[in-house]
Amino acid sequence: MKLTKHEHACLVLEKSGDVLVVDPGSFTMPLDDLRGVVAIVITHEHPDHWTPEQLDRILEVNTDARIFGPAGVAAAASTYNITVVADGDTHEVGAFTLAFYGAKHAIIHSSIPVIDNVGVLVDDTLWYGGDSFTIPPVPVDTLAVPAGAPWLKIAESIDYTIAVAPKRSFPTHEMVLSVAGKTMSNGRIEAATRQGGGEFFPLEPGETLDL
């Protein structure tokens, strides 16, 4: 399975000719060249994780692609056919097995409502929690670690990485960071990953990792 990191929180996975897209949002460059997409996972309703324009680009050439998301996504994207998923659900789609864990977005501020958020475990290999620090109830081979957001501080990302103890990790959710900020967060995440015996990959948009 090949992972390609795109800007911010968007990931594209390829396996046996099938393609899975995760969180194609507003901070990601237009995804207008994807073929073979069997599924799109949207972890929550915030626009940096999905937009109608990104969905339309993908669906225009992948008309049978299924969309998975929590109830909040189904409500926000009501003109699309969303398969609603919740904590503990598992779906087989194309060459992929998708297991969903978690229920709520991390707290941004007490004045801001907490929305639905589910993370996805792909083929028991890649765990991506969306905007949360949810730890799945299974060992994690590869962890997408959030590096910068209004809902986190780097200490939380460090603790999260140590708690999950993945064999491999890479940064995600970092378009809100400067170059200096990315360098700092990458260093912290790398140290936390190594503490658990894992290896860190400082992927940039367009770079790939074989899982």
Backbone as numpy.savetxt, mean C-alpha at the origin, in Angstrom:
# Nx Ny Nz CAx CAy CAz Cx Cy Cz
7.23 -12.96 -8.30 6.37 -11.78 -8.30 7.27 -10.55 -8.30
6.98 -9.61 -9.20 7.77 -8.39 -9.28 6.97 -7.21 -8.74
7.60 -6.46 -7.86 7.03 -5.24 -7.30 7.66 -4.04 -7.97
6.82 -3.11 -8.43 7.30 -1.81 -8.91 6.72 -0.73 -8.01
7.59 0.06 -7.44 7.13 1.18 -6.62 6.85 2.38 -7.52
5.69 3.00 -7.32 5.38 4.26 -7.99 5.37 5.37 -6.94
5.09 6.59 -7.36 5.14 7.71 -6.43 4.17 7.51 -5.27
4.61 7.99 -4.12 3.84 8.01 -2.89 3.47 6.60 -2.43
2.18 6.26 -2.45 1.73 5.00 -1.86 1.31 3.97 -2.89
1.61 4.19 -4.14 1.14 3.29 -5.20 2.16 2.19 -5.49
1.67 0.95 -5.50 2.49 -0.21 -5.81 1.84 -0.98 -6.95
2.66 -1.54 -7.83 2.18 -2.39 -8.91 2.93 -3.72 -8.82
2.16 -4.81 -8.79 2.75 -6.14 -8.70 2.40 -6.95 -9.94
3.35 -7.71 -10.43 3.16 -8.54 -11.61 3.51 -9.99 -11.28
2.63 -10.90 -11.72 2.87 -12.32 -11.48 2.13 -13.13 -12.54
2.86 -13.98 -13.23 2.29 -14.88 -14.23 1.43 -14.14 -15.24
1.84 -12.94 -15.62 1.11 -12.15 -16.61 -0.02 -11.32 -16.05
-0.34 -11.49 -14.76 -1.40 -10.70 -14.13 -0.79 -9.53 -13.36
-1.56 -8.45 -13.26 -1.08 -7.23 -12.61 -2.05 -6.81 -11.51
-1.51 -6.42 -10.37 -2.26 -5.91 -9.24 -1.79 -4.49 -8.96
-2.74 -3.56 -8.82 -2.43 -2.16 -8.52 -2.94 -1.83 -7.13
-2.12 -1.19 -6.33 -2.50 -0.81 -4.97 -2.40 0.71 -4.81
-3.47 1.32 -4.37 -3.54 2.73 -4.00 -3.02 3.71 -5.07
-3.70 3.76 -6.22 -3.33 4.71 -7.28 -3.95 6.09 -7.00
-3.21 6.94 -6.32 -3.79 8.21 -5.86 -3.26 9.44 -6.56
-3.59 10.58 -5.97 -3.33 11.88 -6.60 -1.87 12.29 -6.59
-1.05 11.70 -5.72 0.37 12.03 -5.71 1.18 11.11 -6.62
0.49 10.24 -7.35 1.13 9.30 -8.26 0.94 9.78 -9.69
1.97 9.69 -10.49 1.87 10.07 -11.90 0.79 9.24 -12.60
0.15 9.78 -13.64 -0.93 9.05 -14.32 -0.53 7.64 -14.74
-1.36 6.68 -14.37 -1.12 5.27 -14.70 -1.90 4.93 -15.97
-1.34 5.29 -17.11 -2.07 5.13 -18.36 -1.47 4.08 -19.28
-0.53 3.27 -18.76 0.11 2.29 -19.63 0.09 0.88 -19.03
-0.83 0.62 -18.11 -0.89 -0.69 -17.47 -1.81 -1.63 -18.25
-1.33 -2.83 -18.48 -2.11 -3.87 -19.16 -2.12 -5.12 -18.29
-3.15 -5.91 -18.41 -3.24 -7.15 -17.66 -3.65 -7.00 -16.21
-4.24 -5.85 -15.87 -4.65 -5.60 -14.48 -5.87 -6.45 -14.13
-5.74 -7.28 -13.12 -6.85 -8.12 -12.67 -7.51 -7.55 -11.42
-6.79 -6.71 -10.67 -7.36 -6.18 -9.43 -6.70 -4.86 -9.06
-7.50 -4.03 -8.38 -7.05 -2.77 -7.80 -7.46 -2.79 -6.34
-6.52 -2.57 -5.45 -6.81 -2.47 -4.01 -6.70 -1.02 -3.59
-7.73 -0.52 -2.93 -7.74 0.83 -2.37 -7.89 0.69 -0.86
-6.87 1.06 -0.11 -6.91 0.81 1.33 -7.86 1.73 2.08
-8.04 2.96 1.56 -8.97 3.89 2.21 -9.30 5.02 1.25
-10.17 5.90 1.66 -10.80 6.83 0.73 -10.04 8.12 0.46
-8.96 8.40 1.15 -8.24 9.65 0.93 -7.70 9.75 -0.50
-7.73 10.94 -1.09 -7.37 11.08 -2.51 -5.91 10.79 -2.83
-5.02 10.83 -1.85 -3.64 10.45 -2.17 -3.50 8.94 -2.34
-4.62 8.21 -2.15 -4.61 6.76 -2.33 -5.55 6.29 -3.45
-6.41 7.16 -3.92 -7.20 6.83 -5.11 -7.82 8.11 -5.65
-8.02 8.15 -6.94 -8.81 9.20 -7.57 -9.64 8.58 -8.68
-10.78 9.17 -9.03 -11.54 8.67 -10.17 -10.73 8.69 -11.45
-9.89 9.70 -11.62 -9.09 9.79 -12.84 -8.13 8.61 -12.97
-7.48 8.24 -11.87 -6.58 7.09 -11.92 -7.35 5.80 -12.18
-8.48 5.61 -11.52 -9.28 4.41 -11.76 -9.74 4.34 -13.21
-10.20 5.46 -13.74 -10.70 5.47 -15.12 -9.59 5.12 -16.10
-8.39 5.63 -15.87 -7.27 5.30 -16.76 -7.01 3.79 -16.78
-7.04 3.19 -15.59 -6.77 1.75 -15.50 -7.90 0.94 -16.10
-9.13 1.30 -15.77 -10.30 0.53 -16.20 -10.58 0.67 -17.69
-10.12 1.76 -18.28 -10.36 1.96 -19.71 -9.74 0.83 -20.54
-8.60 0.33 -20.09 -7.93 -0.74 -20.85 -7.91 -2.07 -20.10
-8.52 -2.09 -18.92 -8.61 -3.32 -18.12 -10.03 -3.41 -17.58
-10.97 -3.61 -18.48 -12.39 -3.47 -18.15 -12.88 -4.50 -17.14
-12.19 -5.63 -17.01 -12.63 -6.67 -16.09 -11.92 -6.62 -14.74
-11.09 -5.62 -14.53 -10.37 -5.52 -13.26 -11.34 -5.33 -12.10
-11.12 -6.07 -11.03 -11.94 -5.93 -9.82 -11.32 -4.90 -8.89
-12.18 -4.19 -8.15 -11.72 -3.19 -7.20 -12.09 -3.64 -5.80
-11.12 -3.65 -4.90 -11.33 -4.05 -3.51 -11.06 -2.88 -2.58
-11.92 -2.70 -1.59 -11.71 -1.64 -0.61 -12.69 -1.79 0.54
-12.44 -1.08 1.64 -13.36 -1.13 2.78 -14.65 -0.38 2.49
-15.57 -0.43 3.42 -16.88 0.20 3.23 -16.77 1.69 2.94
-15.81 2.36 3.56 -15.65 3.79 3.31 -15.26 4.09 1.88
-14.49 3.22 1.27 -14.13 3.39 -0.14 -15.35 3.17 -1.02
-16.13 2.14 -0.70 -17.34 1.86 -1.48 -18.29 3.06 -1.46
-18.37 3.74 -0.32 -19.25 4.91 -0.22 -18.67 6.09 -1.00
-17.36 6.29 -0.90 -16.73 7.42 -1.58 -16.66 7.22 -3.08
-16.53 5.97 -3.52 -16.43 5.64 -4.94 -17.69 4.91 -5.39
-18.83 5.49 -5.09 -20.11 4.80 -5.27 -20.47 4.55 -6.73
-19.82 5.21 -7.66 -20.12 4.98 -9.08 -19.32 3.81 -9.65
-18.46 3.22 -8.83 -17.67 2.07 -9.25 -18.17 0.80 -8.54
-17.90 -0.32 -9.14 -18.28 -1.60 -8.55 -17.16 -2.05 -7.61
-17.36 -1.83 -6.33 -16.34 -2.12 -5.32 -16.71 -3.40 -4.57
-15.77 -4.33 -4.47 -15.92 -5.48 -3.59 -15.47 -5.06 -2.21
-16.41 -4.99 -1.26 -16.11 -4.51 0.08 -15.37 -5.59 0.87
-14.26 -5.21 1.47 -13.46 -6.14 2.27 -13.28 -5.58 3.67
-13.06 -6.50 4.60 -12.87 -6.14 6.00 -11.82 -7.05 6.62
-11.48 -6.77 7.85 -10.45 -7.52 8.56 -10.73 -9.03 8.52
-9.76 -9.80 8.05 -9.88 -11.24 8.00 -10.35 -11.82 6.69
-10.77 -10.97 5.75 -11.25 -11.45 4.45 -10.07 -11.88 3.57
-10.34 -12.89 2.73 -9.35 -13.36 1.75 -10.03 -13.53 0.41
-9.34 -13.12 -0.66 -9.88 -13.27 -2.01 -8.77 -13.78 -2.94
-9.15 -14.67 -3.85 -8.27 -15.10 -4.93 -8.69 -14.34 -6.18
-7.74 -13.67 -6.81 -8.05 -12.94 -8.03 -6.85 -13.08 -8.98
-7.10 -13.66 -10.14 -6.01 -13.93 -11.05 -4.97 -14.80 -10.37
-3.70 -14.42 -10.50 -2.61 -15.19 -9.89 -2.37 -14.82 -8.44
-3.14 -13.87 -7.88 -2.86 -13.33 -6.55 -3.82 -13.84 -5.49
-3.28 -14.00 -4.29 -4.09 -14.21 -3.09 -4.00 -12.96 -2.24
-5.14 -12.36 -1.93 -5.19 -11.11 -1.17 -5.84 -11.38 0.18
-5.10 -11.12 1.25 -5.64 -11.23 2.60 -5.67 -9.84 3.22
-6.81 -9.49 3.81 -7.00 -8.12 4.31 -7.05 -8.12 5.84
-6.34 -7.15 6.42 -6.29 -7.03 7.88 -6.37 -5.56 8.27
-6.92 -5.33 9.46 -7.06 -3.97 9.96 -8.45 -3.42 9.69
-8.75 -2.29 10.31 -10.09 -1.72 10.19 -10.12 -0.20 10.08
-9.17 0.48 10.71 -9.25 1.94 10.80 -7.95 2.63 10.44
-8.09 3.82 9.90 -6.97 4.71 9.60 -6.31 5.13 10.91
-5.01 5.35 10.87 -4.33 5.92 12.04 -4.91 7.29 12.37
-4.86 7.66 13.64 -5.40 8.95 14.07 -4.52 10.08 13.54
-5.16 11.03 12.87 -4.45 12.23 12.39 -4.50 13.31 13.47
-5.71 13.58 13.97 -5.94 14.55 15.04 -7.31 14.27 15.62
-7.49 14.64 16.88 -8.78 14.37 17.55 -9.95 15.08 16.87
-9.67 16.13 16.11 -10.74 16.87 15.43 -11.12 16.26 14.09
-10.37 15.27 13.63 -10.59 14.68 12.31 -11.16 13.28 12.47
-12.30 12.98 11.86 -12.91 11.65 12.01 -11.97 10.55 11.53
-12.00 9.42 12.23 -11.21 8.25 11.85 -12.01 7.45 10.83
-11.42 7.17 9.68 -12.12 6.49 8.59 -11.69 5.03 8.47
-12.41 4.29 7.63 -12.06 2.89 7.37 -10.71 2.79 6.66
-9.95 1.77 7.00 -8.69 1.47 6.33 -8.39 -0.02 6.50
-8.13 -0.71 5.41 -7.69 -2.09 5.50 -6.36 -2.25 4.77
-5.44 -2.99 5.38 -4.19 -3.33 4.72 -4.34 -4.60 3.93
-3.36 -4.86 3.06 -3.43 -6.05 2.21 -2.12 -6.83 2.29
-2.26 -8.14 2.45 -1.14 -9.07 2.39 -1.25 -9.82 1.07
-0.25 -9.66 0.21 -0.29 -10.25 -1.13 0.55 -11.52 -1.14
-0.12 -12.64 -1.44 0.55 -13.94 -1.57 1.40 -14.30 -0.35
0.92 -13.92 0.82 1.64 -14.22 2.07 3.08 -13.70 2.03
3.32 -12.68 1.22 4.69 -12.19 1.02 4.84 -10.71 1.31
4.00 -9.88 0.69 4.10 -8.43 0.83 2.98 -7.91 1.71
3.34 -7.19 2.77 2.34 -6.54 3.62 2.42 -5.03 3.45
1.26 -4.45 3.12 1.12 -3.00 2.99 -0.12 -2.60 3.80
0.08 -1.80 4.83 -1.00 -1.51 5.76 -1.83 -0.30 5.44
-1.59 0.36 4.27 -2.29 1.60 4.03 -1.86 2.63 5.06
-2.78 3.48 5.49 -2.45 4.51 6.49 -2.73 3.97 7.88
-1.96 2.98 8.27 -2.11 2.39 9.60 -0.81 1.69 9.98
-0.73 1.34 11.24 0.37 0.53 11.74 -0.13 -0.86 12.12
-1.12 -1.34 11.41 -1.65 -2.67 11.65 -0.57 -3.73 11.41
-0.46 -4.66 12.33 0.48 -5.78 12.19 -0.34 -7.03 11.89
-0.13 -7.66 10.75 -0.91 -8.85 10.41 -0.55 -10.02 11.32
-1.47 -10.97 11.48 -1.24 -12.08 12.41 -0.41 -13.21 11.82
0.45 -12.88 10.87 1.30 -13.87 10.22 2.68 -13.24 10.01
3.73 -14.05 9.85 5.05 -13.49 9.56 5.04 -12.72 8.25
5.84 -11.66 8.19 5.90 -10.80 7.00 7.27 -10.93 6.35
7.27 -11.29 5.07 8.51 -11.36 4.32 8.98 -9.96 3.91
8.08 -9.19 3.28 8.43 -7.86 2.77 7.43 -6.84 3.29
7.92 -5.77 3.88 7.08 -4.75 4.50 7.24 -3.42 3.79
6.11 -2.82 3.38 6.09 -1.44 2.89 5.92 -0.53 4.11
6.94 0.27 4.40 6.94 1.07 5.62 6.58 2.52 5.32
5.52 3.05 5.93 5.20 4.46 5.72 6.30 5.34 6.29
6.76 6.30 5.47 7.92 7.10 5.85 7.59 8.53 6.25
6.48 9.07 5.75 6.14 10.45 6.08 4.67 10.73 5.84
3.99 11.30 6.82 2.56 11.58 6.70 2.11 12.44 7.87
0.96 13.12 7.73 0.43 13.89 8.85 0.03 13.03 10.04
-0.13 11.72 9.79 -0.59 10.82 10.85 0.54 10.04 11.52
1.79 10.34 11.20 2.86 9.56 11.82 4.03 10.44 12.22
4.84 9.91 13.11 6.17 10.43 13.39 7.14 9.28 13.20
8.39 9.59 12.93 9.34 8.56 12.53 9.52 7.51 13.63
9.34 7.88 14.89 9.46 6.91 15.97 8.44 5.78 15.81
7.25 6.15 15.32 6.21 5.13 15.12 6.58 4.18 13.98
7.15 4.73 12.91 7.60 3.88 11.81 8.71 2.95 12.25
9.60 3.45 13.09 10.68 2.61 13.61 10.11 1.48 14.47
9.21 1.82 15.39 8.62 0.80 16.26 7.83 -0.23 15.46
7.13 0.24 14.45 6.34 -0.63 13.58 7.25 -1.63 12.86
8.35 -1.14 12.32 9.27 -2.01 11.60 9.90 -3.04 12.54
10.28 -2.60 13.72 10.85 -3.53 14.70 9.83 -4.59 15.10
8.58 -4.18 15.30 7.54 -5.12 15.72 7.23 -6.15 14.64
7.20 -5.72 13.38 6.90 -6.65 12.28 8.10 -7.54 11.99
9.30 -7.01 12.11 10.55 -7.74 11.86 10.56 -8.44 10.51
10.39 -7.67 9.42 10.35 -8.29 8.10 11.74 -8.75 7.64
11.74 -9.65 6.66 13.01 -10.02 6.03 13.51 -8.91 5.12
12.57 -8.16 4.54 12.90 -7.04 3.66 11.93 -5.91 3.92
12.37 -4.69 3.70 11.48 -3.54 3.80 11.86 -2.51 2.77
10.91 -1.62 2.48 11.16 -0.47 1.61 10.22 0.65 2.02
10.54 1.90 1.69 9.71 3.02 2.13 8.54 3.27 1.18
7.46 3.72 1.75 6.31 4.16 0.97 5.72 5.39 1.64
4.73 6.00 1.00 4.03 7.16 1.56 5.01 8.26 1.94
5.85 8.69 0.95 6.89 9.65 1.28 6.92 10.88 0.39
5.86 11.11 -0.42 5.87 12.28 -1.30 5.74 13.59 -0.54
5.38 13.52 0.74 5.30 14.74 1.55 6.66 15.13 2.12
7.69 14.32 1.84 9.01 14.58 2.40 9.93 15.26 1.39
10.83 16.08 1.88 11.90 16.63 1.05 12.95 15.55 0.81
13.92 15.85 -0.04 15.01 14.91 -0.26 15.74 14.64 1.06
15.98 15.68 1.83 16.65 15.50 3.12 15.80 14.67 4.06
14.49 14.91 4.03 13.59 14.14 4.89 13.56 12.66 4.52
13.57 12.37 3.21 13.60 10.97 2.76 14.89 10.29 3.18
15.99 10.99 3.07 17.28 10.43 3.47 17.27 10.08 4.96
16.70 10.97 5.76 16.63 10.73 7.20 15.74 9.53 7.51
14.54 9.51 6.93 13.60 8.42 7.24 14.13 7.09 6.74
14.76 7.09 5.56 15.33 5.84 5.05 16.38 5.29 6.01
17.21 6.17 6.55 18.22 5.72 7.48 17.64 5.11 8.73
16.58 5.71 9.24 15.92 5.18 10.44 15.24 3.85 10.17
14.55 3.76 9.04 13.86 2.52 8.70 14.86 1.40 8.43
15.96 1.75 7.77 16.99 0.74 7.51 17.55 0.18 8.82
17.84 1.06 9.76 18.37 0.60 11.05 17.38 -0.29 11.78
16.11 0.07 11.73 15.08 -0.74 12.39 14.93 -2.09 11.71
15.03 -2.12 10.39 14.93 -3.38 9.65 16.11 -4.29 9.97
17.29 -3.72 10.00 18.50 -4.50 10.30 18.47 -5.03 11.72
17.83 -4.29 12.61 17.74 -4.76 13.99 17.05 -6.11 14.08
16.09 -6.34 13.17 15.39 -7.62 13.15 16.01 -8.63 12.20
17.19 -8.31 11.67 17.87 -9.23 10.77 17.46 -9.11 9.32
16.72 -8.06 8.97 16.23 -7.89 7.61 17.09 -6.96 6.78
16.70 -6.80 5.51 17.43 -5.96 4.57 16.50 -4.86 4.07
17.04 -3.64 3.96 16.26 -2.48 3.53 16.60 -2.12 2.09
15.55 -1.78 1.32 15.72 -1.37 -0.06 15.13 0.03 -0.23
15.95 1.06 -0.46 15.46 2.44 -0.56 14.88 2.72 -1.95
13.80 2.04 -2.29 13.24 2.13 -3.63 12.76 3.54 -3.95
13.05 3.97 -5.17 12.53 5.22 -5.72 11.46 4.88 -6.76
10.58 5.83 -7.10 9.55 5.55 -8.10 10.13 4.98 -9.39
9.53 3.89 -9.85 9.99 3.22 -11.06 10.94 2.08 -10.79
11.47 1.97 -9.59 12.38 0.88 -9.26 11.60 -0.36 -8.84
12.22 -1.52 -9.02 11.53 -2.79 -8.81 12.25 -3.65 -7.78
11.52 -4.64 -7.31 12.05 -5.61 -6.36 11.40 -6.95 -6.67
12.21 -7.98 -6.79 11.67 -9.33 -7.01 11.36 -9.96 -5.67
10.12 -10.38 -5.49 9.67 -10.94 -4.23 9.56 -12.47 -4.32
